[in-house]
Short mmCIF file of C-alpha atoms in Angstrom, two decimals:
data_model
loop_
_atom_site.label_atom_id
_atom_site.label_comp_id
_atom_site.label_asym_id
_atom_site.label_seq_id
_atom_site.Cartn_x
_atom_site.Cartn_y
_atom_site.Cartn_z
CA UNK A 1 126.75 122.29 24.05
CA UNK A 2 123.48 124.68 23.07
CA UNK A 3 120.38 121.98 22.98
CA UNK A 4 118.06 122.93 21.03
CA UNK A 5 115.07 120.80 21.13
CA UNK A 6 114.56 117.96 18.79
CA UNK A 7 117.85 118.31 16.93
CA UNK A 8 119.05 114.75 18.31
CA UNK A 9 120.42 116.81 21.53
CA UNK A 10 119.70 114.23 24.38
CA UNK A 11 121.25 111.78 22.13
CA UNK A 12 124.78 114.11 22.47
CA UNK A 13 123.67 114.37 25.92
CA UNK A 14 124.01 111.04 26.56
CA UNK A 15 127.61 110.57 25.22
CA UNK A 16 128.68 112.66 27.81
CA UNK A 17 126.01 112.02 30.66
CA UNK A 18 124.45 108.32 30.27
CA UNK A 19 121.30 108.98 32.29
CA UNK A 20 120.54 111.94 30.41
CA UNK A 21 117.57 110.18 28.69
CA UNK A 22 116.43 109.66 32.18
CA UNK A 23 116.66 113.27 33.96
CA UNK A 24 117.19 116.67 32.79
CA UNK A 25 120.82 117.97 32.06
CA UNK A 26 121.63 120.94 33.63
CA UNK A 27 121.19 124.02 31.76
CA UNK A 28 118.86 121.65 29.47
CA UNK A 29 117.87 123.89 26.34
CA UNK A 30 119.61 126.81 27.92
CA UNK A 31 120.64 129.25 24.74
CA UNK A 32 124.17 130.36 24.42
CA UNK A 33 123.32 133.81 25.51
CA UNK A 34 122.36 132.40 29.12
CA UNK A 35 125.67 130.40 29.18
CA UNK A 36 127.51 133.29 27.68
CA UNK A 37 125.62 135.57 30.93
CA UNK A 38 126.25 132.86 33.62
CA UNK A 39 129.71 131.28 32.45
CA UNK A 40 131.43 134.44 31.05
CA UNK A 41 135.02 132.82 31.59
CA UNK A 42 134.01 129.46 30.99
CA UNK A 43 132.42 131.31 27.41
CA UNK A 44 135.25 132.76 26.28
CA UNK A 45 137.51 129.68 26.65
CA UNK A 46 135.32 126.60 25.47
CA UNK A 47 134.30 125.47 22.40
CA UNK A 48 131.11 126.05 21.60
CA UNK A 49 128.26 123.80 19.54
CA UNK A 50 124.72 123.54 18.78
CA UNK A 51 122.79 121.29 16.27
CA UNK A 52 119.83 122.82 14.19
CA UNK A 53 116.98 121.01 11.93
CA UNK A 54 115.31 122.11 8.90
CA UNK A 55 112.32 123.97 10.54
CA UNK A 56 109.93 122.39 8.82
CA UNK A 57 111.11 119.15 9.57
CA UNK A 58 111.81 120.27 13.60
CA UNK A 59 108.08 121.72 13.58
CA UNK A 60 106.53 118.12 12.61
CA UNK A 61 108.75 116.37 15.52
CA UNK A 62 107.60 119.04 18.10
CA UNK A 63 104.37 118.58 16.92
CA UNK A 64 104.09 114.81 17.68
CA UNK A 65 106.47 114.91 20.81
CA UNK A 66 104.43 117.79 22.22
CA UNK A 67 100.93 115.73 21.48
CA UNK A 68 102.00 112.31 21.54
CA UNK A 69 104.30 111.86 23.92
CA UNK A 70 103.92 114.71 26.32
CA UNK A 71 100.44 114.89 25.67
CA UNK A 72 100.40 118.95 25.68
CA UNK A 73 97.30 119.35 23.13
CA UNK A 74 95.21 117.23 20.81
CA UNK A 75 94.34 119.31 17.73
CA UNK A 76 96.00 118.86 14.31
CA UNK A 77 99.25 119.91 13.23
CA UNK A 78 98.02 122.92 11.34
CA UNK A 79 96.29 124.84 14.34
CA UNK A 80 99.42 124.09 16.15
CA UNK A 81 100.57 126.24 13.63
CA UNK A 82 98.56 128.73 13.55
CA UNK A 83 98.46 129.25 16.83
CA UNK A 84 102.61 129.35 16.64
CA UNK A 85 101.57 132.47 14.24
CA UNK A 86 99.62 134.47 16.43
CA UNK A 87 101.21 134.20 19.68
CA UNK A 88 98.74 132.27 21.25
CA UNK A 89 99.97 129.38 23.67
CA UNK A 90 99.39 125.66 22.87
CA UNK A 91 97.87 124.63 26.05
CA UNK A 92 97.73 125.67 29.25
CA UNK A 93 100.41 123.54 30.42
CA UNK A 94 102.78 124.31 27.78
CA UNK A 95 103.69 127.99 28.02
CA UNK A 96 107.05 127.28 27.85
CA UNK A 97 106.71 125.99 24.51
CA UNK A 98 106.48 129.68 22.95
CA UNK A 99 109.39 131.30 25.46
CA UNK A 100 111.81 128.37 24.92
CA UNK A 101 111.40 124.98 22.50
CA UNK A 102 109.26 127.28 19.34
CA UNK A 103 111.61 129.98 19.79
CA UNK A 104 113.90 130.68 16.12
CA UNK A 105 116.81 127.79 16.00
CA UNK A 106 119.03 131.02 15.29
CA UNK A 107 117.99 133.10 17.82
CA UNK A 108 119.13 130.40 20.73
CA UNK A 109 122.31 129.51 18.94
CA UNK A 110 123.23 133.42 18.57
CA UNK A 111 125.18 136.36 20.92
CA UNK A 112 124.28 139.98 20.04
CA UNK A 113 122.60 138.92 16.77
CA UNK A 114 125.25 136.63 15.75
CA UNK A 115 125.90 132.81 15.47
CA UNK A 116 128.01 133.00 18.77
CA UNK A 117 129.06 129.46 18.14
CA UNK A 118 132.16 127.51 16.99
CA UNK A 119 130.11 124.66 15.28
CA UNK A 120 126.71 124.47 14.16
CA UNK A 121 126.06 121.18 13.53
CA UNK A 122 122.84 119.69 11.32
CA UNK A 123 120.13 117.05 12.49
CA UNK A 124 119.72 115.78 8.88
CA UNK A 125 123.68 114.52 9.36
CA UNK A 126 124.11 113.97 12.86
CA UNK A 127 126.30 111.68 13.24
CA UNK A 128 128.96 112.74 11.01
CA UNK A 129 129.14 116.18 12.50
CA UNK A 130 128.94 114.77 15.75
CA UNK A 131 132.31 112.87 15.04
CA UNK A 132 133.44 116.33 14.02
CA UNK A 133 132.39 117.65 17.24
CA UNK A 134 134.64 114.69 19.05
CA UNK A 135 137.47 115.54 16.92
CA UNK A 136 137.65 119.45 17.68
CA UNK A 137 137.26 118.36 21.89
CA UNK A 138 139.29 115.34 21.88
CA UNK A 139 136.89 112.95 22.55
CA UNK A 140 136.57 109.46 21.35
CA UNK A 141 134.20 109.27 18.00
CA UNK A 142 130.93 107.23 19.38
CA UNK A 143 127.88 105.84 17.68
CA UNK A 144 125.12 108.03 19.08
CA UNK A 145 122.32 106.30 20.38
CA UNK A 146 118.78 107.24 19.04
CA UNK A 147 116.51 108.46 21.81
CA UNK A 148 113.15 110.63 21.95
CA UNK A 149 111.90 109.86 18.71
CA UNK A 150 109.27 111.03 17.40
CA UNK A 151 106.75 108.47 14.77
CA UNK A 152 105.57 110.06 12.12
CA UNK A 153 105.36 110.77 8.19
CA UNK A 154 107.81 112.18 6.33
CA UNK A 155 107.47 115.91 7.48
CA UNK A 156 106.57 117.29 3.77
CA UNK A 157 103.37 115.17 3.61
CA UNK A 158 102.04 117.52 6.30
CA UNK A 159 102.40 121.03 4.48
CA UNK A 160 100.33 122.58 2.03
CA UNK A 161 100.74 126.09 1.20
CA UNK A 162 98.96 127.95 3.58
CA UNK A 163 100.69 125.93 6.60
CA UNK A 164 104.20 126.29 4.23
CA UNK A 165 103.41 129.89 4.43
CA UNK A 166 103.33 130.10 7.88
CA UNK A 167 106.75 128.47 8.79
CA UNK A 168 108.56 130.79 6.00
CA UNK A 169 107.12 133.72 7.90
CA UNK A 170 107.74 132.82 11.48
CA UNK A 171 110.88 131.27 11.03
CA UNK A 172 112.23 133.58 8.13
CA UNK A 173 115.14 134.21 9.98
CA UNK A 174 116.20 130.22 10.25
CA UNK A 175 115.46 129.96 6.94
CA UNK A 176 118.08 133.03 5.68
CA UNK A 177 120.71 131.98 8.64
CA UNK A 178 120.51 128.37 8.50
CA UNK A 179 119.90 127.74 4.46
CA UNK A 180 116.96 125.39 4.63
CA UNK A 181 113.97 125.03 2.27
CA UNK A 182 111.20 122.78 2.06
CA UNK A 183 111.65 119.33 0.99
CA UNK A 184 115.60 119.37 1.11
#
């Protein structure tokens, strides 16, 4: 399982590691290309899956997790933004942010360029690709619990164009790969 952050990934997590709502999963938010490097056997035999979230919609959740919860930065959602833009970190605490959890949705789900995995699930129907997920492995369909929300808006009511702009720029290439527009 590739987790990317805030795609409902701890709550898949959990299915298969109860306290993982509690401490970090190995490999947590490791790409496939790092499991592909470390677990070349393991790589070629396993089935692979990742969930992915409309950007704009994954940008408004990082936002609040990253200032609400982990309490990274306290400046709006827009300079957040803009900062994503032009390479410049978050806070001081949070260079990982830009190496890691900001990084294209594509990029950490790919091998040599390509969507290197089996499944590529979608946030926006979790749970019914999930059970699709526990079909293909043989597992036992589960309800998934709902952990590490985030509170907020519906994450349209925080774009205009300019900030619109920016996420069909930076993340151009989740856009193309992953089909995913504004609003849907």
């Amino acid at each position: 399982f590739v987790h990317l952050n805030k795609t409902g990934g701890t709550s898949i997590e959990k299915v298969f590691e109860p306290t993982a709502d509690a401490t970090d999963v190995r490999h947590k938010h490791a790409s496939l290309e790092n499991y592909r490097k470390s677990y070349p056997r393991a790589f070629r035999q396993y089935f692979k899956f990742g969930f992915v979230r409309n950007p704009w919609d994954w940008l408004v959740s990082r936002y609040h997790w990253s200032r609400d919860t982990q309490r990274l930065f306290d400046f709006p959602f827009a300079e957040m933004l803009r900062r994503i833009e032009c390479g410049e970190p978050l806070s001081s605490e949070a260079g990982w942010l830009a190496t890691g959890a900001l990084l294209p949705q594509w990029s950490r789900l790919a091998v040599r360029g390509a969507i290197g995995v089996d499944f590529v699930g979608r946030y926006e129907r979790l749970q019914k690709d999930f059970d699709i997920v526990c079909d293909r492995i043989g597992h036992a369909r589960v309800e998934l619990p709902h952990v590490f929300a985030t509170r907020h808006d519906h994450y349209t009511q925080y774009y205009d164009d300019a900030t619109r702009a920016i996420v069909e720029r930076v993340y151009a290439a989740d856009i193309a790969a992953l089909g995913y527009r504004l609003g849907a």
